[in-house]
Coordinates of C-alpha atoms in Angstrom, one line a residue:
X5 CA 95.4 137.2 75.5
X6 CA 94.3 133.6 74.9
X7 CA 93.6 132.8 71.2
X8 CA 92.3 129.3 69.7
X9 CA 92.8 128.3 66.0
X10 CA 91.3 124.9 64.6
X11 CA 93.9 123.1 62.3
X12 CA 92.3 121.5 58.8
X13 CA 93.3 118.3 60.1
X14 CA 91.5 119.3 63.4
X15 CA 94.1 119.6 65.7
X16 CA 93.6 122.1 68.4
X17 CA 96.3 125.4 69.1
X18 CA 96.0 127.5 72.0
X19 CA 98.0 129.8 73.2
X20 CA 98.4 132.7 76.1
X21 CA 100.7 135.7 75.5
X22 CA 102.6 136.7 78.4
X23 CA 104.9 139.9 77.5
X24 CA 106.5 140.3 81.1
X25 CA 108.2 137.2 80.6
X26 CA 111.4 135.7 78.4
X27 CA 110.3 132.1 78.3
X28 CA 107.8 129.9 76.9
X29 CA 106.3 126.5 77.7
X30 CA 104.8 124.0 74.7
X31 CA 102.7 121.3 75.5
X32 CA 101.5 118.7 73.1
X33 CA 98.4 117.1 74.9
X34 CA 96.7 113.9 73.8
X35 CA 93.1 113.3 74.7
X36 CA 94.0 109.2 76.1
X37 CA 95.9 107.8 78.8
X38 CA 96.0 105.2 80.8
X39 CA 92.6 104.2 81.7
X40 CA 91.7 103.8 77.5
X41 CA 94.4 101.0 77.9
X42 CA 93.6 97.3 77.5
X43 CA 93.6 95.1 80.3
X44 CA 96.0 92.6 78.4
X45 CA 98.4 95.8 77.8
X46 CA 98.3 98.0 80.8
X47 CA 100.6 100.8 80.9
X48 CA 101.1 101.0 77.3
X49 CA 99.9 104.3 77.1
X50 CA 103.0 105.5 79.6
X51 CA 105.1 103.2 77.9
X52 CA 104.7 105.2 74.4
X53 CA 105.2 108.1 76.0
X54 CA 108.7 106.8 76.8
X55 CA 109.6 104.7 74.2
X56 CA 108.7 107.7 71.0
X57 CA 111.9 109.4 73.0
X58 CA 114.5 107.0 71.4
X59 CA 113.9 107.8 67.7
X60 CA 112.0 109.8 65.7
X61 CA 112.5 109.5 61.2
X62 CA 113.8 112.9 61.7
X63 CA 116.4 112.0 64.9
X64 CA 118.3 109.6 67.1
X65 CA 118.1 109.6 70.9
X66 CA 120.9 111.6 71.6
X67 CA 119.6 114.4 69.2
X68 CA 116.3 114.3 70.7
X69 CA 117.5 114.8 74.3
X70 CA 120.4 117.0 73.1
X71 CA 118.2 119.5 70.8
X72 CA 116.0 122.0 74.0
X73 CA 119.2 121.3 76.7
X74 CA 121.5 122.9 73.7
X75 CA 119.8 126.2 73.9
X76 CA 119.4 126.0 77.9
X77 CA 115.7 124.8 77.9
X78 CA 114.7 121.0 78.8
X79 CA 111.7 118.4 77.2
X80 CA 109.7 116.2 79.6
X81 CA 106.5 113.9 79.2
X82 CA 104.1 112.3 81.8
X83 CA 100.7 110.3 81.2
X84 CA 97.9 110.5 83.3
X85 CA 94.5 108.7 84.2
X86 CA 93.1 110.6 80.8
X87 CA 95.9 112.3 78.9
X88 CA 99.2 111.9 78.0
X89 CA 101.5 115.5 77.0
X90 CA 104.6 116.1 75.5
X91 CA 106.3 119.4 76.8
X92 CA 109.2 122.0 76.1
X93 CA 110.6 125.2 78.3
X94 CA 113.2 127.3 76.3
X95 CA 113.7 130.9 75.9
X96 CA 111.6 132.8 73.6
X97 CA 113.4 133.1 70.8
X98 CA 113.6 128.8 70.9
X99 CA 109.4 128.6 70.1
X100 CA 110.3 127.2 66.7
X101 CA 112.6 124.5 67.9
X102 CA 110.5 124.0 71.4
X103 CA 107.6 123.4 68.9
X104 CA 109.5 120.9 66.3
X105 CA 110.9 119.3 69.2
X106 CA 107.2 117.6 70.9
X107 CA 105.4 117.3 68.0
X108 CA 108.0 115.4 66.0
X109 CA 107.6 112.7 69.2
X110 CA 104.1 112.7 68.3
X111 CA 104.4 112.6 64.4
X112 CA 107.0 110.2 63.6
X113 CA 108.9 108.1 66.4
X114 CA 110.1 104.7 65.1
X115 CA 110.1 102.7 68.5
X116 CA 113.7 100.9 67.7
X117 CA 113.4 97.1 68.8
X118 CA 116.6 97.4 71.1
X119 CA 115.4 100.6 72.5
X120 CA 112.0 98.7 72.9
X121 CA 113.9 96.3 74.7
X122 CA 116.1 97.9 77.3
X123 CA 113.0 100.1 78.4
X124 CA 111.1 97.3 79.4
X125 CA 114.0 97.4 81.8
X126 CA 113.8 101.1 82.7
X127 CA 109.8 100.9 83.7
X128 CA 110.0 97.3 85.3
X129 CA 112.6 99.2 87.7
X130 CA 110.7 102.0 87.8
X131 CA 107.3 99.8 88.8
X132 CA 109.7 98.3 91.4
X133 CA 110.8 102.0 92.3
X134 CA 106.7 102.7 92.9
X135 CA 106.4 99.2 95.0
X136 CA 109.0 100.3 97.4
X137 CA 107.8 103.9 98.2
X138 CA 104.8 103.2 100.8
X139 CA 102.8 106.6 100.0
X140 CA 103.1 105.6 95.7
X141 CA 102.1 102.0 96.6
X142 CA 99.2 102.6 99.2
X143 CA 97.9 105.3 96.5
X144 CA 97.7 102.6 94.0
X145 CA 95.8 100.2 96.2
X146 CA 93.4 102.8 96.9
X147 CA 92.8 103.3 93.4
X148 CA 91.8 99.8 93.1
X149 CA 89.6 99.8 96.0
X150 CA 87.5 102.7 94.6
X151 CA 87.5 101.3 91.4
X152 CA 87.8 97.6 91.3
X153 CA 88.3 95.8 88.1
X154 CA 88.4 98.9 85.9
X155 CA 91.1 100.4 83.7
X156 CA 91.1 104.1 85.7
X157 CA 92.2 101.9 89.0
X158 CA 94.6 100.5 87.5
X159 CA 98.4 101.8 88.1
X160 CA 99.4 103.7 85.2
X161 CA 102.5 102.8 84.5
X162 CA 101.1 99.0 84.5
X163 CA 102.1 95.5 85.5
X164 CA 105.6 93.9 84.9
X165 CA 103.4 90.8 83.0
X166 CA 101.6 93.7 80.8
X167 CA 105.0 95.6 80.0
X168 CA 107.0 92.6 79.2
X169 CA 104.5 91.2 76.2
X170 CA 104.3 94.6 74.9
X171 CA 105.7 94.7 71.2
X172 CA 106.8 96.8 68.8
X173 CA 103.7 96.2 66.3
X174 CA 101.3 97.3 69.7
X175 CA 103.0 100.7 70.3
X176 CA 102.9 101.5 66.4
X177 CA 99.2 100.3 66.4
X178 CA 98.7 102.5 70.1
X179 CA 99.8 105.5 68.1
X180 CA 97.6 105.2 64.8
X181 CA 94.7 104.8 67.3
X182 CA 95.2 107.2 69.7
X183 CA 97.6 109.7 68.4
X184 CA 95.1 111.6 65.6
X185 CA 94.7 115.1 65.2
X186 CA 91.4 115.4 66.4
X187 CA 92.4 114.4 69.7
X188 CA 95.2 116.6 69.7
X189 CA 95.8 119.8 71.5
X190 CA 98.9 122.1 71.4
X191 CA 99.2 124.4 74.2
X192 CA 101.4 127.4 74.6
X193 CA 102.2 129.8 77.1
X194 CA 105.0 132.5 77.4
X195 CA 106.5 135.5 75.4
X196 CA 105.3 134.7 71.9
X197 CA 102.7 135.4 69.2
X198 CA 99.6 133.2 68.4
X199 CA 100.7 133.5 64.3
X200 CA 104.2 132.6 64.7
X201 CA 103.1 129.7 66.7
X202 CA 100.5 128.7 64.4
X203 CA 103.1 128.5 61.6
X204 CA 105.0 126.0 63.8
X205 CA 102.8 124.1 64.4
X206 CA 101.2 123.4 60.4
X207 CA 104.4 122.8 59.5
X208 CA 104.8 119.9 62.1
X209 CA 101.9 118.7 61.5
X210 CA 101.1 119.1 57.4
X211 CA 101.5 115.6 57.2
X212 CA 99.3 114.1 59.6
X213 CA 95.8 113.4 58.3
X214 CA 91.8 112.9 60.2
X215 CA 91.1 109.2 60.7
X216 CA 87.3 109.8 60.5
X217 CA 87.0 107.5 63.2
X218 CA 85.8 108.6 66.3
X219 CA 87.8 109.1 69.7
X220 CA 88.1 106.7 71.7
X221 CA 85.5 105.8 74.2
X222 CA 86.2 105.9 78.3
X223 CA 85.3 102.7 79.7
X224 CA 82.0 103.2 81.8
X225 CA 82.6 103.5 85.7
X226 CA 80.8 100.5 87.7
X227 CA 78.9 101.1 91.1
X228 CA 81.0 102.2 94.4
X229 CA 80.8 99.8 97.3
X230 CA 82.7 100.9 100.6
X231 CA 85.6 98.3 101.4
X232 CA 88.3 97.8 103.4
X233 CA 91.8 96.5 102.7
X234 CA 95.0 95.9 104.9
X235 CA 98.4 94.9 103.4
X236 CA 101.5 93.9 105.5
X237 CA 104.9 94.6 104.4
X238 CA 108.3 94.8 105.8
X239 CA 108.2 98.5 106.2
X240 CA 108.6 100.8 109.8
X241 CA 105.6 103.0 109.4
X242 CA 101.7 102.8 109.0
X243 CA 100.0 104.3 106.3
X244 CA 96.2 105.0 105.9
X245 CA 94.0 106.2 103.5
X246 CA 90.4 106.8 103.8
X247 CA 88.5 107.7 100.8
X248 CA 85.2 107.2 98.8
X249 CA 84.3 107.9 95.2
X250 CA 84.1 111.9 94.5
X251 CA 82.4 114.0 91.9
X252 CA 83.3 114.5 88.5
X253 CA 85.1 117.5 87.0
X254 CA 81.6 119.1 85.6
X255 CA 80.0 118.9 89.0
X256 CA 78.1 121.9 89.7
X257 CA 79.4 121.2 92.9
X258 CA 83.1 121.1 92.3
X259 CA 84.0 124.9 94.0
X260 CA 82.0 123.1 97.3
X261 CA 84.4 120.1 97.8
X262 CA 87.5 122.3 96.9
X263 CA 87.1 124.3 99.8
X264 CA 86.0 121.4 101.9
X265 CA 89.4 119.9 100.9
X266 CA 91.0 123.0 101.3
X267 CA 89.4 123.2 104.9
X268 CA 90.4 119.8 106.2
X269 CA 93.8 119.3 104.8
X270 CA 95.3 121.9 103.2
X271 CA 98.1 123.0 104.6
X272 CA 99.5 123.0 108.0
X273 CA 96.5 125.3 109.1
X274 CA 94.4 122.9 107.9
X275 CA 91.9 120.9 110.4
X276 CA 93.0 117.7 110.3
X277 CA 96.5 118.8 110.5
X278 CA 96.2 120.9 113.6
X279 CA 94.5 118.1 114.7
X280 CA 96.4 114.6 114.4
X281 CA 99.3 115.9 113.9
X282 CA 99.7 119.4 115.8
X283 CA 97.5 118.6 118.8
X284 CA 98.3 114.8 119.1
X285 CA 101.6 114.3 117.6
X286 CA 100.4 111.2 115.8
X287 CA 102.1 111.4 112.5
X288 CA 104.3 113.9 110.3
X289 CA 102.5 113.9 107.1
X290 CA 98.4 114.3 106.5
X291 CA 96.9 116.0 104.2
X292 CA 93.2 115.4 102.6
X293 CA 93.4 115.3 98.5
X294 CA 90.7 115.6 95.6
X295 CA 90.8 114.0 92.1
X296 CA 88.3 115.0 89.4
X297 CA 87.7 113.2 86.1
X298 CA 85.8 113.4 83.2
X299 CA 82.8 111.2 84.5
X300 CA 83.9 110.0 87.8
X301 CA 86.3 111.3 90.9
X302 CA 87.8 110.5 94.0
X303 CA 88.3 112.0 97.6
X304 CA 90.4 110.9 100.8
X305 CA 92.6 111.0 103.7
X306 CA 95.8 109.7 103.9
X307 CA 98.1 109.9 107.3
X308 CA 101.6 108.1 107.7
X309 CA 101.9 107.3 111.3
X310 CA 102.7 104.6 114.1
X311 CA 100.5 101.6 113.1
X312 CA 99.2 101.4 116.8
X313 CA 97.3 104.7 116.3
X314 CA 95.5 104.1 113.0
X315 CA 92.1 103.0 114.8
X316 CA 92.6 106.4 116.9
X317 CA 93.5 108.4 113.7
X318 CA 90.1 107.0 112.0
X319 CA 87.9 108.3 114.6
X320 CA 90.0 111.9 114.5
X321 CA 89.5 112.3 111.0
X322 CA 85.4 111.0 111.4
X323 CA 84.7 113.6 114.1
X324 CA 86.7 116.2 111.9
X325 CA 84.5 115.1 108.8
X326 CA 81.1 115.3 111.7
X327 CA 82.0 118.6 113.3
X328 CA 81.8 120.2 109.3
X329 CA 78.4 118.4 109.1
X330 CA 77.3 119.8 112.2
X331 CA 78.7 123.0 112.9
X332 CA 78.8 125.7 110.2
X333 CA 81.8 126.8 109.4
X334 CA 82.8 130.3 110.4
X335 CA 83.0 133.5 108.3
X336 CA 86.7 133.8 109.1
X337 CA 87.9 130.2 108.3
X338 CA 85.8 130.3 105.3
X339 CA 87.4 133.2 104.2
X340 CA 91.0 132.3 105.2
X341 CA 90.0 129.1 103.0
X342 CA 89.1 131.1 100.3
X343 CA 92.1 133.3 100.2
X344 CA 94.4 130.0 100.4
X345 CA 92.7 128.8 97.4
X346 CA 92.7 132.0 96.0
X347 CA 96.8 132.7 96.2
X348 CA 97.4 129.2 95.1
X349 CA 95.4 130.5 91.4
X350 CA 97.3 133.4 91.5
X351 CA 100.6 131.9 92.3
X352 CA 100.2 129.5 89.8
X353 CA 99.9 132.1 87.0
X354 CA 103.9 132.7 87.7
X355 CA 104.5 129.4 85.7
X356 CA 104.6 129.5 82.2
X357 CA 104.3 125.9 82.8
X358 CA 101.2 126.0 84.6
X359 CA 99.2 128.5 82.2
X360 CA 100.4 125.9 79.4
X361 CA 98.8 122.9 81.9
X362 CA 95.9 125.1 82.4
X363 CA 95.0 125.3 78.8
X364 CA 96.2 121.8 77.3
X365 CA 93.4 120.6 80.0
X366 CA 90.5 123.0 79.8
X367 CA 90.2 122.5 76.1
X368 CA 90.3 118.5 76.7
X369 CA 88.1 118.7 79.4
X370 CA 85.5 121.4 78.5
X371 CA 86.5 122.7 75.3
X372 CA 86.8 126.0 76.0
X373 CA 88.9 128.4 78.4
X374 CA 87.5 129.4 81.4
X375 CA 88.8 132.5 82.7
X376 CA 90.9 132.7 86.5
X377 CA 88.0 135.8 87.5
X378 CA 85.6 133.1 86.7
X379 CA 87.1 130.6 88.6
X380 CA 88.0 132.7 91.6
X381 CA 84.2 133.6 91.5
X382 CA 82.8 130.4 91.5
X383 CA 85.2 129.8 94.8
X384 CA 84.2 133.2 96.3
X385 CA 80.6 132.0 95.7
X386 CA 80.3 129.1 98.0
X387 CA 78.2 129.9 101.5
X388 CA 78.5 128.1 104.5
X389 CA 75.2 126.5 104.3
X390 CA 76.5 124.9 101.0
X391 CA 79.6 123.5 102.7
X392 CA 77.4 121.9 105.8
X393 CA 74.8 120.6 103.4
X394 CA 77.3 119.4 101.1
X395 CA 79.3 117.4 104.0
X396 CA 76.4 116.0 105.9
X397 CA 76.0 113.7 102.8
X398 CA 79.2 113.5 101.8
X399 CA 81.5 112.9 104.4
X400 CA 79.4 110.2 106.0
X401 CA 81.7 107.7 107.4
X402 CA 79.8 104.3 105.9
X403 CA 80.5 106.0 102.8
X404 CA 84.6 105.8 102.8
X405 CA 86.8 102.8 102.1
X406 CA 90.1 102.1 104.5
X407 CA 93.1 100.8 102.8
X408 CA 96.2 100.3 105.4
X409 CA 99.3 99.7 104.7
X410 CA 100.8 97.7 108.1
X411 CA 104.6 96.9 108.9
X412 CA 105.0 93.1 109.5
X413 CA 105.8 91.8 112.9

């Protein structure tokens, strides 16, 4: 029951009935985040998404954060490489308000100057939060190993030089650019009707206009070289990430890598955790992880452990990548990867929250729904032959950056 209705203004609704249910989950997705940020303003785009919470022309702070907890629901944002989205939870019977609530953050905040202010303070402690957590900070210098001097490697929440120039003229001009209704998708999941959301939502929005001007462009992706980078800080444990530019989200080939990813480390049946961690006892966390964009992507390792066992780690993880290369996979652990992937869809539909994610980012991504039976086919689709093919040129070790993050003496 997924219905799509086109706004006059052009702004995108989409919503997914769910009957068995007594809640619903809004989403207010916008088609830029941080990578369409400047280099002179990085992180504004998470900093807007902060900052429209202390004042909208229709309320104050408190009202804002007051108005969903009232009725026993809650209102959240985050911003991403690509998008930034404005969500509600509430009960059913809240749609109206859940639906007033994000898109009046969208429509009308009024970025006070001494709110402006004092967040400054809020994300500088938050970058400082990021800084101190070893797996957040080695993540970001990764990032900017695969993707040197571009906006996508950039941290998204910025730099403390970028955050503390920002004004209150760059987040009102941030908004007119970015926040128009053409790249502007509201998402809905939950007990409710399409219509009665649809109402909602033109009323929210009657007042926004089209620019006419076109989206905004992603910056283009420069060419991947394999590097290595170690950083000492005074910190107990070792952490290590190897990874190498991916595939984009429109791969052909994206079911292939998923259950490669799933294969090596997902979960604690996983290769590389049976491996380093169950057989060896090297470390407590490793896990392998995927990230898919619009026109690029990235894969890797990471492994907290003992800095003396990083070198012995590496070549684990390398023999794991060469024994996929070399020896096909069997019809049982392909399977058993499979059905992990598999549950994890099906698990996922529990969450209104998730069938709202799942459609906010299908119709910025492709434009169109696909269904879960089409997605669990394309999964159930992919042959060991793909997987050994696909690894033998992918998982080549000259291929992957290192980037280590070393306790200092």
């Amino acid at each position: 029951m997924i219905t799509k209705t086109t706004l006059e203004n052009g702004v995108r609704v989409l919503s997914e009935a769910v009957s068995s249910v007594r809640s619903i989950a809004i989403g207010v997705w916008i088609d830029s985040g941080s990578r369409n940020d400047p280099e002179h303003q990085a992180g504004i785009s998470h900093f807007v998404e902060h900052t429209v919470f202390k004042g909208t022309a229709k309320r104050r702070m408190h009202q804002i954060a007051s108005r969903m907890e009232s009725v026993g629901g809650y209102m959240n944002a985050f911003t991403s490489k690509e998008h930034t989205c404005y969500f509600a939870r509430a009960l059913d019977s809240y749609l109206a308000r859940g639906v007033d609530s994000t898109c009046d953050l969208v429509v009308s905040p009024v970025f006070p100057e001494r709110e402006i202010e004092k967040e400054k303070g809020v994300v500088l402690e938050e970058i400082k939060m990021y800084e101190d957590t070893p797996d957040e900070y080695i993540a970001d210098r990764f990032e900017s190993v695969i993707y040197p001097a571009q906006s996508i490697g950039r941290p998204i929440i910025g730099y403390p030089r970028t955050i503390s120039r920002l004004r209150r003229e760059d987040l009102c001009e941030y908004v007119d650019k970015e926040y128009t209704p053409d790249q502007i998708v509201v998402a809905a999941a939950g007990n409710l009707s399409h219509k009665s959301l649809l109402k909602s939502v033109e009323t929210a929005f009657q007042g926004l206009r089209p620019t006419g001007l076109k989206g905004p462009e992603k910056p283009d992706i420069s060419p991947y070289k394999p590097t290595e980078l170690s950083v000492t800080r005074p910190i107990q444990q070792g952490h290590l990430i190897l990874g190498r530019r991916g595939i984009t989200i429109h791969s052909k080939q994206r079911a292939v890598l998923e259950i490669i990813n799933t294969i090596l480390g997902g979960g604690s049946s996983s290769r590389l955790n049976q491996r380093i961690r169950e057989r060896y006892g090297f470390c407590y966390s490793v896990y392998s992880f995927l990230n898919m964009y619009s026109d690029c992507g990235d894969f890797g390792v990471y492994v907290g452990l003992d800095a003396t066992r990083i070198e012995r780690s590496i070549r684990l993880i390398f023999r794991e990548f060469d024994r996929l290369a070399q020896t096909p996979v069997s019809n049982q652990a392909l399977n058993r990867a499979k059905g992990q992937a598999r549950g994890g869809i099906a698990l996922g539909l529990e969450s209104m929250s998730n069938r709202m994610a799942r459609l906010g980012k299908q119709e910025l991504y492709f434009g169109k729904i696909t269904s879960m039976d089409e997605i669990i086919a394309e999964l159930e689709a992919v042959t060991t032959d793909e997987i050994q093919s696909f690894a033998a040129e992918f998982l080549r070790p000259e291929k992957f950056s290192r980037v280590m993050l070393v306790p200092s003496a």
